[in-house]
Short mmCIF file of C-alpha atoms in Angstrom, two decimals:
data_model
loop_
_atom_site.label_atom_id
_atom_site.label_comp_id
_atom_site.label_asym_id
_atom_site.label_seq_id
_atom_site.Cartn_x
_atom_site.Cartn_y
_atom_site.Cartn_z
CA MET A 3 2.71 10.91 -18.06
CA ARG A 4 3.05 11.93 -14.43
CA VAL A 5 2.57 9.27 -11.85
CA ILE A 6 2.46 9.68 -8.07
CA VAL A 7 2.33 7.32 -5.18
CA VAL A 8 -0.24 8.16 -2.51
CA VAL A 9 0.37 6.49 0.71
CA GLN A 10 -2.71 6.23 2.85
CA ALA A 11 -1.83 6.58 6.60
CA ARG A 12 -3.71 7.09 10.10
CA MET A 13 -3.19 6.48 13.59
CA GLY A 14 -6.69 4.64 14.19
CA SER A 15 -6.60 0.93 13.51
CA THR A 16 -8.76 -1.52 15.06
CA ARG A 17 -6.14 -4.36 15.95
CA LEU A 18 -3.28 -2.03 16.34
CA PRO A 19 -3.59 1.66 16.93
CA GLY A 20 -0.87 3.85 16.04
CA LYS A 21 0.80 0.97 13.87
CA VAL A 22 2.04 3.38 11.28
CA LEU A 23 4.27 5.14 13.57
CA GLU A 24 5.56 2.02 15.50
CA ASP A 25 9.18 1.79 15.72
CA LEU A 26 10.84 -0.62 13.31
CA GLY A 27 14.62 -0.99 13.58
CA GLY A 28 14.88 2.56 14.84
CA LEU A 29 12.75 3.87 12.05
CA PRO A 30 8.88 4.54 12.21
CA VAL A 31 6.83 2.21 9.84
CA LEU A 32 5.65 5.12 7.63
CA THR A 33 9.16 6.36 7.20
CA TRP A 34 10.02 2.62 5.87
CA VAL A 35 7.12 2.96 3.33
CA VAL A 36 7.86 6.50 2.19
CA ARG A 37 11.60 5.68 1.55
CA ALA A 38 10.56 2.58 -0.45
CA CYS A 39 8.08 4.30 -2.69
CA ARG A 40 10.66 7.07 -3.26
CA ALA A 41 13.08 4.37 -4.42
CA ALA A 42 10.90 3.51 -7.17
CA ARG A 43 12.25 4.91 -10.53
CA LEU A 44 9.06 5.34 -12.45
CA VAL A 45 7.25 7.74 -9.98
CA ASP A 46 7.29 11.36 -9.85
CA ASP A 47 6.48 11.98 -6.09
CA VAL A 48 5.23 10.24 -3.06
CA VAL A 49 2.33 11.79 -1.26
CA VAL A 50 0.99 10.84 2.16
CA ALA A 51 -2.88 11.02 2.60
CA THR A 52 -4.48 11.10 6.14
CA SER A 53 -7.30 12.22 8.09
CA THR A 54 -8.18 15.58 9.70
CA LEU A 55 -8.51 14.14 12.96
CA PRO A 56 -6.11 15.58 15.68
CA GLY A 57 -4.67 12.15 16.37
CA ASP A 58 -3.33 12.04 12.93
CA ASP A 59 -1.32 15.24 13.33
CA ALA A 60 1.61 13.14 14.23
CA VAL A 61 1.30 11.20 10.69
CA ALA A 62 1.32 14.70 9.10
CA ASP A 63 4.12 16.08 11.03
CA LEU A 64 6.38 12.91 10.14
CA ALA A 65 5.48 13.20 6.42
CA ARG A 66 6.41 16.71 6.47
CA GLU A 67 9.66 15.90 8.14
CA LEU A 68 10.15 13.23 5.39
CA GLY A 69 9.58 15.92 2.50
CA ALA A 70 6.28 14.40 1.45
CA PRO A 71 3.47 16.37 0.27
CA VAL A 72 0.38 15.83 2.88
CA VAL A 73 -3.30 15.57 2.14
CA ARG A 74 -5.87 15.46 4.99
CA GLY A 75 -9.53 14.55 4.54
CA SER A 76 -11.98 12.22 5.83
CA GLU A 77 -11.14 9.27 8.15
CA ASP A 78 -13.37 6.85 6.82
CA ASP A 79 -13.91 7.76 3.29
CA VAL A 80 -10.53 6.93 2.20
CA LEU A 81 -11.45 7.18 -1.50
CA SER A 82 -12.40 10.89 -0.87
CA ARG A 83 -8.84 11.31 0.14
CA TYR A 84 -7.41 9.84 -3.13
CA VAL A 85 -9.46 12.22 -5.13
CA GLN A 86 -8.38 15.12 -2.93
CA ALA A 87 -4.62 13.99 -3.39
CA LEU A 88 -5.33 14.18 -7.21
CA ASP A 89 -6.86 17.58 -6.73
CA GLU A 90 -4.10 19.01 -5.01
CA GLN A 91 -1.07 16.96 -6.61
CA PRO A 92 -2.45 16.46 -10.19
CA ALA A 93 -1.20 13.24 -12.03
CA ASP A 94 -2.41 11.15 -14.80
CA ALA A 95 -2.23 8.00 -12.55
CA LEU A 96 -1.69 7.19 -8.90
CA VAL A 97 -0.05 4.15 -7.10
CA ARG A 98 -2.16 2.97 -4.11
CA ILE A 99 0.08 2.14 -1.21
CA THR A 100 -1.00 1.55 2.34
CA ALA A 101 1.23 2.74 5.29
CA ASP A 102 1.26 -0.68 7.11
CA CYS A 103 3.52 -2.31 4.25
CA PRO A 104 7.15 -1.42 5.51
CA PHE A 105 8.61 -3.85 3.08
CA THR A 106 7.07 -2.49 0.08
CA ASP A 107 9.36 -3.42 -3.05
CA PRO A 108 10.36 -0.44 -5.45
CA ALA A 109 10.94 -2.95 -8.14
CA VAL A 110 7.22 -4.04 -7.82
CA ILE A 111 6.01 -0.58 -8.04
CA ASP A 112 8.07 -0.12 -11.16
CA THR A 113 6.72 -3.34 -12.77
CA VAL A 114 3.26 -2.03 -12.21
CA VAL A 115 3.94 1.40 -13.41
CA GLY A 116 5.91 0.12 -16.20
CA ALA A 117 3.07 -1.98 -17.45
CA TRP A 118 0.48 0.89 -17.35
CA LEU A 119 3.19 3.06 -19.23
CA ALA A 120 3.40 0.40 -21.95
CA ASP A 121 -0.57 0.63 -22.28
CA PRO A 122 -2.12 3.86 -20.87
CA THR A 123 -5.35 2.76 -22.15
CA LEU A 124 -5.68 0.39 -19.01
CA ASP A 125 -7.60 1.98 -16.36
CA TYR A 126 -6.10 -0.16 -13.47
CA VAL A 127 -3.00 -2.39 -13.10
CA SER A 128 -2.27 -4.28 -9.85
CA THR A 129 -1.14 -7.42 -8.18
CA VAL A 130 -4.33 -8.09 -6.46
CA VAL A 131 -6.67 -9.07 -9.30
CA VAL A 132 -5.08 -12.59 -8.91
CA ARG A 133 -2.90 -12.58 -5.58
CA THR A 134 0.31 -14.24 -6.01
CA LEU A 135 2.63 -12.02 -3.47
CA PRO A 136 2.80 -12.05 0.26
CA HIS A 137 0.52 -9.90 2.11
CA GLY A 138 2.08 -6.55 2.47
CA LEU A 139 3.81 -6.38 -1.05
CA ASP A 140 0.84 -5.62 -3.39
CA VAL A 141 0.67 -2.51 -5.55
CA GLU A 142 -2.35 -0.89 -7.26
CA LEU A 143 -2.11 1.76 -10.03
CA VAL A 144 -5.18 3.51 -11.14
CA THR A 145 -5.70 6.31 -13.68
CA ALA A 146 -6.87 9.77 -12.50
CA GLU A 147 -10.04 9.50 -14.81
CA ALA A 148 -10.96 5.86 -13.53
CA LEU A 149 -10.59 7.03 -9.95
CA ARG A 150 -12.70 9.98 -10.35
CA ARG A 151 -15.43 7.69 -12.21
CA VAL A 152 -15.50 5.25 -9.49
CA ALA A 153 -15.54 7.99 -6.73
CA ALA A 154 -18.73 9.35 -8.44
CA THR A 155 -20.74 6.23 -7.71
CA ALA A 156 -18.99 4.11 -5.08
CA THR A 157 -20.85 3.30 -1.64
CA ASP A 158 -20.07 1.42 1.57
CA HIS A 159 -16.90 -0.52 1.66
CA HIS A 160 -15.77 0.45 -1.87
CA ARG A 161 -15.09 3.98 -0.46
CA ILE A 162 -12.76 2.23 2.30
CA HIS A 163 -10.95 0.17 -0.13
CA VAL A 164 -10.52 2.96 -2.81
CA THR A 165 -9.96 0.61 -5.76
CA SER A 166 -12.37 -2.15 -5.00
CA GLY A 167 -15.16 -0.74 -7.21
CA ILE A 168 -12.87 -0.98 -10.32
CA TYR A 169 -11.29 -4.40 -10.01
CA THR A 170 -14.58 -5.83 -9.15
CA ALA A 171 -16.04 -4.38 -12.17
CA PRO A 172 -13.95 -5.54 -15.05
CA ASP A 173 -16.79 -4.92 -17.59
CA GLU A 174 -16.65 -1.42 -16.76
CA PHE A 175 -12.98 -0.80 -16.50
CA ALA A 176 -9.84 -1.84 -18.42
CA VAL A 177 -8.06 -3.93 -15.82
CA MET A 178 -4.70 -5.73 -15.74
CA GLY A 179 -3.63 -8.15 -13.32
CA LEU A 180 0.04 -9.12 -12.74
CA CYS A 181 1.29 -12.41 -11.29
CA PHE A 182 4.60 -13.32 -9.83
CA ALA A 183 6.16 -16.74 -9.65
CA PRO A 184 6.22 -18.57 -7.36
CA ASP A 185 3.04 -18.03 -5.38
CA THR A 186 4.09 -16.69 -1.94
CA THR A 187 0.43 -15.69 -0.89
CA ASP A 188 0.99 -18.24 2.33
CA LEU A 189 3.45 -15.42 3.71
CA ARG A 190 2.54 -12.14 5.60
CA ILE A 191 4.78 -9.29 6.02
CA THR A 192 2.03 -6.54 6.62
CA LEU A 193 1.13 -4.89 9.87
CA ASP A 194 -2.15 -5.09 11.45
CA THR A 195 -1.57 -6.96 14.76
CA PRO A 196 0.67 -7.26 17.49
CA GLN A 197 1.88 -10.57 15.90
CA ASP A 198 2.57 -8.87 12.85
CA LEU A 199 4.67 -6.27 14.56
CA GLU A 200 6.76 -8.93 16.41
CA ALA A 201 7.36 -11.00 13.00
CA LEU A 202 8.40 -7.64 11.24
CA ARG A 203 10.84 -6.79 13.86
CA ALA A 204 12.25 -10.37 14.05
CA ILE A 205 12.76 -9.91 10.18
CA VAL A 206 14.57 -6.62 10.54
CA ALA A 207 16.92 -7.95 13.28
CA GLU A 208 17.86 -10.74 10.96
CA ARG A 209 18.39 -8.62 7.81
CA GLY A 210 18.82 -5.15 8.89
CA THR A 211 17.03 -1.97 7.87
CA ASP A 212 18.05 -1.89 4.02
CA ILE A 213 14.90 -1.23 1.51
CA ALA A 214 13.36 -4.53 1.14
CA GLU A 215 13.43 -6.66 -2.05
CA ARG A 216 10.53 -9.17 -2.76
CA ARG A 217 12.86 -12.20 -3.55
CA GLU A 218 15.25 -11.51 -0.47
CA ILE A 219 12.40 -11.34 1.85
CA VAL A 220 10.97 -14.42 0.56
CA ALA A 221 14.14 -16.35 0.73
CA LEU A 222 14.60 -15.34 4.23
CA LEU A 223 11.31 -16.57 5.10
CA ARG A 224 11.65 -19.73 3.50
CA ALA A 225 14.92 -20.30 5.28
CA ARG A 226 13.71 -19.34 8.66
CA PRO A 227 10.18 -20.68 8.85
CA ASP A 228 10.32 -19.95 12.44
CA LEU A 229 9.87 -16.18 11.40
CA ALA A 230 7.18 -16.78 9.19
CA ALA A 231 5.31 -18.95 11.79
CA ILE A 232 5.03 -15.77 14.06
CA ASN A 233 1.94 -14.42 12.29
CA ALA A 234 1.14 -17.26 10.26
CA GLU A 235 -2.37 -17.54 11.93
CA ILE A 236 -3.57 -14.12 11.37
CA ALA A 237 -6.35 -13.82 9.09
CA GLN A 238 -6.67 -11.12 6.63
CA LYS A 239 -9.82 -8.92 7.03
CA SER A 240 -12.54 -9.53 4.20
CA LEU A 241 -13.13 -6.82 1.69
CA GLU A 242 -16.68 -6.25 3.20
CA ALA A 243 -15.13 -5.95 6.80
CA GLY A 244 -13.56 -2.62 6.07
#
């Protein structure tokens, strides 16, 4: 079974334009993400999917510098970008990661992929069916067949969020949700606002630039509630908000 990670990345962002190339401890955020995904043992390749807009040339250039295959497609129809990634880099399943999650944990990726490899009849395995991880650590796997099925009918926000047409339709797809104890959904380590960037930089200043591990990051934030408080009031966008 061939499994690839597809990292969606673009310079456009409502709340923090250019966030995927922001400096984090001397490395662009996208570099953090690609590096973490490559450290997962159960994936065969890491692909960066960006848009064809000239503003995203810098994203494509960095991805190529990192040695990652690049797919370029629609800015707003993110689902079509993922289908294009499968067309250009065929695989049995893909892992969806967003480029605003620099503390992605390779072990969480391997846990999700491993669950699917144990039962390939599943269409979708992820940590978002019932959320227990901090914002910024979620991992989703979808089979190529299921992704193409949903792409044929998905509309509106389901084309932006790629997999939402699958996990909101458990009667049509075989869906598995993985939970991690204890629940740490009160923590936010994603990058969407200036406050998020401040928080991430404070964490890096405290721990350094090694690839993140979920338990280590959570332990740091529990020990240093002042770091967790930097962006604690930021609300995650709703699914329908895009």
